[in-house]
Amino acid sequence: AAARGARGHYACADKKCAAHRPAPFALCYDCAMAAEARRRRAGRGADPATDAAAPVQKSEPPRPPPSVAVDAGARRVWLSEPVEFHGNRAVVKDASFPMLALLAGTIRRHPGLCVRLEGHTNSECGAECDGARPCRNPTCRALFGDGRGGAMGFSRARADAVRAWLLDHGNLDPDAKDRILAVGLGGSRRLVDDTEAPKNYLNRRVEAHIIDFPAGA
């Protein structure tokens, strides 16, 4: 218990407390609030509502939902965001599953649609980098060498990973496997020519293109 004293100071008004102290307990308002803040932090963490020293937590803006659009004129199936993979592997991240589910739904609703998934890398190497011979590009050798088929093999592996996800989790008809093809194009179709540019990461992608049905399909 406390009672306000002169000039904003507090003096303990509890007789039992005063009896156990050699002098009346006194704290200024600022010290009292600091003590309260320490007590809250020790008991249950900082309370931003009462502790002015607590940092303000800024929340990240919500991620917009993915979307997929069929463009017959451009012969493309546009994906609103890039397919994400784990590091330098051909393993699709969980964050891309909702968009791939939309892509699967698009293929399911359009039985006359045949899609070619094209894998691309951010390497400057083209179709000649197929792993059959050592690549002269040291970065390419480090990322795609050792029997991994070069830039062409790596880009094909990522396109294959997207195709496998669609067939395994897309609730597609059995004949869909004949309507979804996968190819690897390495760095032969770069969006950013300068491989040292800040946006070089845009070259590493998987695109969906509309094609005619293969002969005999």
PDB file of C-alpha atoms in Angstrom, residues 7-208:
ATOM      1  CA  ARG A   7       6.360  16.262  -5.161  1.00  0.00           C
ATOM      2  CA  GLY A   8       5.104  12.941  -6.489  1.00  0.00           C
ATOM      3  CA  HIS A   9       6.967  10.700  -4.041  1.00  0.00           C
ATOM      4  CA  TYR A  10       5.449   7.606  -2.536  1.00  0.00           C
ATOM      5  CA  ALA A  11       5.606   6.679   1.133  1.00  0.00           C
ATOM      6  CA  CYS A  12       4.553   3.284   2.408  1.00  0.00           C
ATOM      7  CA  ALA A  13       1.302   3.542   4.361  1.00  0.00           C
ATOM      8  CA  ASP A  14       1.269  -0.074   5.540  1.00  0.00           C
ATOM      9  CA  LYS A  15       2.057  -0.170   9.300  1.00  0.00           C
ATOM     10  CA  LYS A  16       3.335  -3.742   9.104  1.00  0.00           C
ATOM     11  CA  CYS A  17       5.738  -2.803   6.316  1.00  0.00           C
ATOM     12  CA  ALA A  18       6.904   0.287   8.217  1.00  0.00           C
ATOM     13  CA  ALA A  19       7.502  -1.793  11.341  1.00  0.00           C
ATOM     14  CA  HIS A  20       9.969  -3.999   9.461  1.00  0.00           C
ATOM     15  CA  ARG A  21      11.930  -1.152   7.916  1.00  0.00           C
ATOM     16  CA  PRO A  22      14.243   1.312   9.645  1.00  0.00           C
ATOM     17  CA  ALA A  23      12.744   4.186   7.665  1.00  0.00           C
ATOM     18  CA  PRO A  24       9.570   4.759   5.667  1.00  0.00           C
ATOM     19  CA  PHE A  25       9.778   3.285   2.161  1.00  0.00           C
ATOM     20  CA  ALA A  26       9.837   6.019  -0.503  1.00  0.00           C
ATOM     21  CA  LEU A  27      10.095   5.879  -4.296  1.00  0.00           C
ATOM     22  CA  CYS A  28       9.542   8.522  -6.942  1.00  0.00           C
ATOM     23  CA  TYR A  29       6.990   7.773  -9.685  1.00  0.00           C
ATOM     24  CA  ASP A  30       9.634   6.987 -12.326  1.00  0.00           C
ATOM     25  CA  CYS A  31      11.449   4.549 -10.053  1.00  0.00           C
ATOM     26  CA  ALA A  32       8.173   2.921  -9.071  1.00  0.00           C
ATOM     27  CA  MET A  33       7.294   2.345 -12.748  1.00  0.00           C
ATOM     28  CA  ALA A  34      10.792   1.004 -13.474  1.00  0.00           C
ATOM     29  CA  ALA A  35      10.463  -1.433 -10.594  1.00  0.00           C
ATOM     30  CA  GLU A  36       7.068  -2.520 -11.910  1.00  0.00           C
ATOM     31  CA  ALA A  37       8.518  -3.057 -15.366  1.00  0.00           C
ATOM     32  CA  ARG A  38      11.320  -5.210 -13.955  1.00  0.00           C
ATOM     33  CA  ARG A  39       8.808  -7.230 -11.999  1.00  0.00           C
ATOM     34  CA  ARG A  40       6.721  -7.882 -15.115  1.00  0.00           C
ATOM     35  CA  ARG A  41       9.751  -8.904 -17.165  1.00  0.00           C
ATOM     36  CA  ALA A  42      10.907 -11.272 -14.459  1.00  0.00           C
ATOM     37  CA  GLY A  43       7.438 -12.748 -13.985  1.00  0.00           C
ATOM     38  CA  ARG A  44       6.004 -13.098 -17.479  1.00  0.00           C
ATOM     39  CA  GLY A  45       8.127 -11.177 -19.943  1.00  0.00           C
ATOM     40  CA  ALA A  46       7.999  -7.587 -21.043  1.00  0.00           C
ATOM     41  CA  ASP A  47       4.531  -6.078 -21.344  1.00  0.00           C
ATOM     42  CA  PRO A  48       4.489  -3.483 -24.169  1.00  0.00           C
ATOM     43  CA  ALA A  49       1.327  -1.948 -22.707  1.00  0.00           C
ATOM     44  CA  THR A  50       3.100  -0.932 -19.488  1.00  0.00           C
ATOM     45  CA  ASP A  51       6.803  -1.073 -20.268  1.00  0.00           C
ATOM     46  CA  ALA A  52       7.839   1.834 -22.455  1.00  0.00           C
ATOM     47  CA  ALA A  53      11.242   0.242 -22.985  1.00  0.00           C
ATOM     48  CA  ALA A  54       9.782  -2.832 -24.680  1.00  0.00           C
ATOM     49  CA  PRO A  55      10.513  -2.899 -28.451  1.00  0.00           C
ATOM     50  CA  VAL A  56       7.578  -2.587 -30.816  1.00  0.00           C
ATOM     51  CA  GLN A  57       7.132  -5.763 -32.815  1.00  0.00           C
ATOM     52  CA  LYS A  58       6.526  -5.091 -36.519  1.00  0.00           C
ATOM     53  CA  SER A  59       4.540  -7.801 -38.247  1.00  0.00           C
ATOM     54  CA  GLU A  60       5.351  -8.819 -41.800  1.00  0.00           C
ATOM     55  CA  PRO A  61       2.679  -7.989 -44.396  1.00  0.00           C
ATOM     56  CA  PRO A  62       0.536 -11.023 -45.229  1.00  0.00           C
ATOM     57  CA  ARG A  63       1.634 -12.992 -48.255  1.00  0.00           C
ATOM     58  CA  PRO A  64      -0.889 -12.615 -51.104  1.00  0.00           C
ATOM     59  CA  PRO A  65      -2.558 -15.854 -52.161  1.00  0.00           C
ATOM     60  CA  PRO A  66      -1.071 -17.501 -55.258  1.00  0.00           C
ATOM     61  CA  SER A  67      -2.857 -17.564 -58.597  1.00  0.00           C
ATOM     62  CA  VAL A  68      -2.598 -19.361 -61.933  1.00  0.00           C
ATOM     63  CA  ALA A  69      -3.832 -18.043 -65.289  1.00  0.00           C
ATOM     64  CA  VAL A  70      -4.110 -19.698 -68.705  1.00  0.00           C
ATOM     65  CA  ASP A  71      -3.044 -17.428 -71.575  1.00  0.00           C
ATOM     66  CA  ALA A  72      -3.965 -19.167 -74.832  1.00  0.00           C
ATOM     67  CA  GLY A  73      -2.592 -16.322 -76.948  1.00  0.00           C
ATOM     68  CA  ALA A  74       0.847 -16.466 -75.347  1.00  0.00           C
ATOM     69  CA  ARG A  75       0.624 -20.247 -74.957  1.00  0.00           C
ATOM     70  CA  ARG A  76       1.562 -19.929 -71.314  1.00  0.00           C
ATOM     71  CA  VAL A  77       0.200 -20.926 -67.952  1.00  0.00           C
ATOM     72  CA  TRP A  78       1.274 -17.989 -65.803  1.00  0.00           C
ATOM     73  CA  LEU A  79       2.228 -18.592 -62.184  1.00  0.00           C
ATOM     74  CA  SER A  80       1.921 -15.613 -59.850  1.00  0.00           C
ATOM     75  CA  GLU A  81       5.117 -16.520 -57.977  1.00  0.00           C
ATOM     76  CA  PRO A  82       8.192 -18.625 -58.655  1.00  0.00           C
ATOM     77  CA  VAL A  83       8.309 -22.250 -57.594  1.00  0.00           C
ATOM     78  CA  GLU A  84      10.621 -22.388 -54.573  1.00  0.00           C
ATOM     79  CA  PHE A  85      13.192 -25.125 -53.978  1.00  0.00           C
ATOM     80  CA  HIS A  86      15.425 -26.076 -51.070  1.00  0.00           C
ATOM     81  CA  GLY A  87      18.906 -24.666 -51.687  1.00  0.00           C
ATOM     82  CA  ASN A  88      20.653 -26.126 -54.715  1.00  0.00           C
ATOM     83  CA  ARG A  89      18.423 -29.171 -54.764  1.00  0.00           C
ATOM     84  CA  ALA A  90      15.464 -30.324 -56.835  1.00  0.00           C
ATOM     85  CA  VAL A  91      13.128 -30.486 -53.832  1.00  0.00           C
ATOM     86  CA  VAL A  92      10.055 -28.233 -53.872  1.00  0.00           C
ATOM     87  CA  LYS A  93       9.443 -26.191 -50.734  1.00  0.00           C
ATOM     88  CA  ASP A  94       6.156 -26.504 -48.860  1.00  0.00           C
ATOM     89  CA  ALA A  95       5.502 -22.800 -49.497  1.00  0.00           C
ATOM     90  CA  SER A  96       4.911 -23.582 -53.193  1.00  0.00           C
ATOM     91  CA  PHE A  97       2.436 -26.397 -52.610  1.00  0.00           C
ATOM     92  CA  PRO A  98      -0.686 -24.146 -52.697  1.00  0.00           C
ATOM     93  CA  MET A  99       0.289 -22.699 -56.068  1.00  0.00           C
ATOM     94  CA  LEU A 100       1.092 -26.125 -57.511  1.00  0.00           C
ATOM     95  CA  ALA A 101      -2.304 -27.295 -56.278  1.00  0.00           C
ATOM     96  CA  LEU A 102      -3.864 -24.462 -58.306  1.00  0.00           C
ATOM     97  CA  LEU A 103      -1.817 -25.505 -61.334  1.00  0.00           C
ATOM     98  CA  ALA A 104      -3.041 -29.071 -60.922  1.00  0.00           C
ATOM     99  CA  GLY A 105      -6.630 -27.808 -60.707  1.00  0.00           C
ATOM    100  CA  THR A 106      -6.144 -25.861 -63.933  1.00  0.00           C
ATOM    101  CA  ILE A 107      -4.869 -28.962 -65.728  1.00  0.00           C
ATOM    102  CA  ARG A 108      -7.740 -30.977 -64.293  1.00  0.00           C
ATOM    103  CA  ARG A 109     -10.372 -28.495 -65.496  1.00  0.00           C
ATOM    104  CA  HIS A 110      -8.887 -28.307 -69.008  1.00  0.00           C
ATOM    105  CA  PRO A 111      -8.614 -31.878 -70.330  1.00  0.00           C
ATOM    106  CA  GLY A 112      -7.418 -30.534 -73.684  1.00  0.00           C
ATOM    107  CA  LEU A 113      -4.460 -28.748 -72.094  1.00  0.00           C
ATOM    108  CA  CYS A 114      -0.953 -30.117 -72.572  1.00  0.00           C
ATOM    109  CA  VAL A 115       1.743 -28.442 -70.487  1.00  0.00           C
ATOM    110  CA  ARG A 116       5.510 -28.427 -70.837  1.00  0.00           C
ATOM    111  CA  LEU A 117       7.374 -27.580 -67.656  1.00  0.00           C
ATOM    112  CA  GLU A 118      10.634 -25.838 -68.487  1.00  0.00           C
ATOM    113  CA  GLY A 119      13.445 -25.737 -65.956  1.00  0.00           C
ATOM    114  CA  HIS A 120      16.007 -22.917 -66.169  1.00  0.00           C
ATOM    115  CA  THR A 121      19.180 -22.088 -64.252  1.00  0.00           C
ATOM    116  CA  ASN A 122      21.020 -18.841 -63.552  1.00  0.00           C
ATOM    117  CA  SER A 123      24.154 -20.241 -65.155  1.00  0.00           C
ATOM    118  CA  GLU A 124      25.497 -18.726 -68.366  1.00  0.00           C
ATOM    119  CA  CYS A 125      25.823 -22.237 -69.775  1.00  0.00           C
ATOM    120  CA  GLY A 126      23.488 -23.361 -72.520  1.00  0.00           C
ATOM    121  CA  ALA A 127      22.469 -26.682 -73.993  1.00  0.00           C
ATOM    122  CA  GLU A 128      26.092 -27.779 -74.344  1.00  0.00           C
ATOM    123  CA  CYS A 129      26.403 -28.059 -70.549  1.00  0.00           C
ATOM    124  CA  ASP A 130      24.876 -31.516 -70.280  1.00  0.00           C
ATOM    125  CA  GLY A 131      27.472 -33.191 -68.066  1.00  0.00           C
ATOM    126  CA  ALA A 132      28.980 -35.174 -70.926  1.00  0.00           C
ATOM    127  CA  ARG A 133      32.181 -33.124 -70.636  1.00  0.00           C
ATOM    128  CA  PRO A 134      33.609 -30.830 -67.940  1.00  0.00           C
ATOM    129  CA  CYS A 135      32.165 -27.326 -68.015  1.00  0.00           C
ATOM    130  CA  ARG A 136      34.601 -24.422 -68.284  1.00  0.00           C
ATOM    131  CA  ASN A 137      32.458 -22.335 -65.923  1.00  0.00           C
ATOM    132  CA  PRO A 138      33.812 -22.899 -62.360  1.00  0.00           C
ATOM    133  CA  THR A 139      30.494 -21.959 -60.736  1.00  0.00           C
ATOM    134  CA  CYS A 140      28.647 -24.371 -62.965  1.00  0.00           C
ATOM    135  CA  ARG A 141      31.156 -27.140 -62.189  1.00  0.00           C
ATOM    136  CA  ALA A 142      30.722 -26.541 -58.465  1.00  0.00           C
ATOM    137  CA  LEU A 143      26.910 -26.540 -58.558  1.00  0.00           C
ATOM    138  CA  PHE A 144      26.029 -28.991 -61.308  1.00  0.00           C
ATOM    139  CA  GLY A 145      29.111 -31.187 -61.762  1.00  0.00           C
ATOM    140  CA  ASP A 146      29.985 -34.614 -60.370  1.00  0.00           C
ATOM    141  CA  GLY A 147      27.578 -36.638 -62.444  1.00  0.00           C
ATOM    142  CA  ARG A 148      24.595 -34.310 -62.025  1.00  0.00           C
ATOM    143  CA  GLY A 149      24.210 -33.676 -65.737  1.00  0.00           C
ATOM    144  CA  GLY A 150      25.474 -30.114 -65.780  1.00  0.00           C
ATOM    145  CA  ALA A 151      23.152 -27.118 -65.948  1.00  0.00           C
ATOM    146  CA  MET A 152      20.849 -29.012 -68.304  1.00  0.00           C
ATOM    147  CA  GLY A 153      20.502 -31.926 -65.897  1.00  0.00           C
ATOM    148  CA  PHE A 154      19.931 -29.660 -62.898  1.00  0.00           C
ATOM    149  CA  SER A 155      17.216 -27.645 -64.635  1.00  0.00           C
ATOM    150  CA  ARG A 156      15.566 -30.861 -65.854  1.00  0.00           C
ATOM    151  CA  ALA A 157      15.621 -32.280 -62.331  1.00  0.00           C
ATOM    152  CA  ARG A 158      13.705 -29.269 -61.025  1.00  0.00           C
ATOM    153  CA  ALA A 159      11.129 -29.478 -63.803  1.00  0.00           C
ATOM    154  CA  ASP A 160      10.779 -33.200 -63.047  1.00  0.00           C
ATOM    155  CA  ALA A 161      10.240 -32.375 -59.348  1.00  0.00           C
ATOM    156  CA  VAL A 162       7.320 -30.095 -60.205  1.00  0.00           C
ATOM    157  CA  ARG A 163       5.851 -32.721 -62.545  1.00  0.00           C
ATOM    158  CA  ALA A 164       6.177 -35.408 -59.874  1.00  0.00           C
ATOM    159  CA  TRP A 165       4.382 -33.209 -57.329  1.00  0.00           C
ATOM    160  CA  LEU A 166       1.506 -32.587 -59.734  1.00  0.00           C
ATOM    161  CA  LEU A 167       1.103 -36.302 -60.503  1.00  0.00           C
ATOM    162  CA  ASP A 168       1.473 -37.415 -56.880  1.00  0.00           C
ATOM    163  CA  HIS A 169      -0.601 -34.742 -55.135  1.00  0.00           C
ATOM    164  CA  GLY A 170      -2.655 -32.990 -57.808  1.00  0.00           C
ATOM    165  CA  ASN A 171      -5.599 -35.446 -57.876  1.00  0.00           C
ATOM    166  CA  LEU A 172      -5.214 -35.769 -61.655  1.00  0.00           C
ATOM    167  CA  ASP A 173      -6.549 -38.432 -63.983  1.00  0.00           C
ATOM    168  CA  PRO A 174      -4.128 -41.246 -64.901  1.00  0.00           C
ATOM    169  CA  ASP A 175      -3.785 -39.891 -68.437  1.00  0.00           C
ATOM    170  CA  ALA A 176      -2.450 -36.589 -67.095  1.00  0.00           C
ATOM    171  CA  LYS A 177       1.072 -38.015 -67.143  1.00  0.00           C
ATOM    172  CA  ASP A 178       0.882 -37.819 -70.941  1.00  0.00           C
ATOM    173  CA  ARG A 179      -0.209 -34.173 -70.794  1.00  0.00           C
ATOM    174  CA  ILE A 180       2.581 -32.909 -68.503  1.00  0.00           C
ATOM    175  CA  LEU A 181       6.088 -32.940 -69.948  1.00  0.00           C
ATOM    176  CA  ALA A 182       9.310 -31.759 -68.322  1.00  0.00           C
ATOM    177  CA  VAL A 183      12.452 -30.423 -69.994  1.00  0.00           C
ATOM    178  CA  GLY A 184      15.641 -28.742 -68.826  1.00  0.00           C
ATOM    179  CA  LEU A 185      17.057 -25.770 -70.718  1.00  0.00           C
ATOM    180  CA  GLY A 186      19.959 -24.813 -68.475  1.00  0.00           C
ATOM    181  CA  GLY A 187      20.886 -21.153 -68.907  1.00  0.00           C
ATOM    182  CA  SER A 188      19.968 -20.953 -72.587  1.00  0.00           C
ATOM    183  CA  ARG A 189      16.976 -18.642 -72.022  1.00  0.00           C
ATOM    184  CA  ARG A 190      18.018 -16.152 -69.385  1.00  0.00           C
ATOM    185  CA  LEU A 191      15.741 -13.319 -68.325  1.00  0.00           C
ATOM    186  CA  VAL A 192      18.780 -11.373 -67.065  1.00  0.00           C
ATOM    187  CA  ASP A 193      21.776 -11.525 -69.388  1.00  0.00           C
ATOM    188  CA  ASP A 194      24.326 -10.384 -66.804  1.00  0.00           C
ATOM    189  CA  THR A 195      24.879 -13.400 -64.571  1.00  0.00           C
ATOM    190  CA  GLU A 196      26.498 -11.146 -61.940  1.00  0.00           C
ATOM    191  CA  ALA A 197      23.500  -8.782 -61.747  1.00  0.00           C
ATOM    192  CA  PRO A 198      21.519  -8.510 -58.476  1.00  0.00           C
ATOM    193  CA  LYS A 199      18.431 -10.010 -60.147  1.00  0.00           C
ATOM    194  CA  ASN A 200      20.261 -12.979 -61.622  1.00  0.00           C
ATOM    195  CA  TYR A 201      18.158 -15.194 -59.334  1.00  0.00           C
ATOM    196  CA  LEU A 202      15.228 -14.588 -61.729  1.00  0.00           C
ATOM    197  CA  ASN A 203      16.963 -16.852 -64.236  1.00  0.00           C
ATOM    198  CA  ARG A 204      16.552 -19.862 -61.936  1.00  0.00           C
ATOM    199  CA  ARG A 205      12.914 -20.787 -62.463  1.00  0.00           C
ATOM    200  CA  VAL A 206      10.353 -23.305 -63.718  1.00  0.00           C
ATOM    201  CA  GLU A 207       7.851 -22.115 -66.332  1.00  0.00           C
ATOM    202  CA  ALA A 208       4.680 -23.733 -67.656  1.00  0.00           C
TER     203      ALA A 208
END
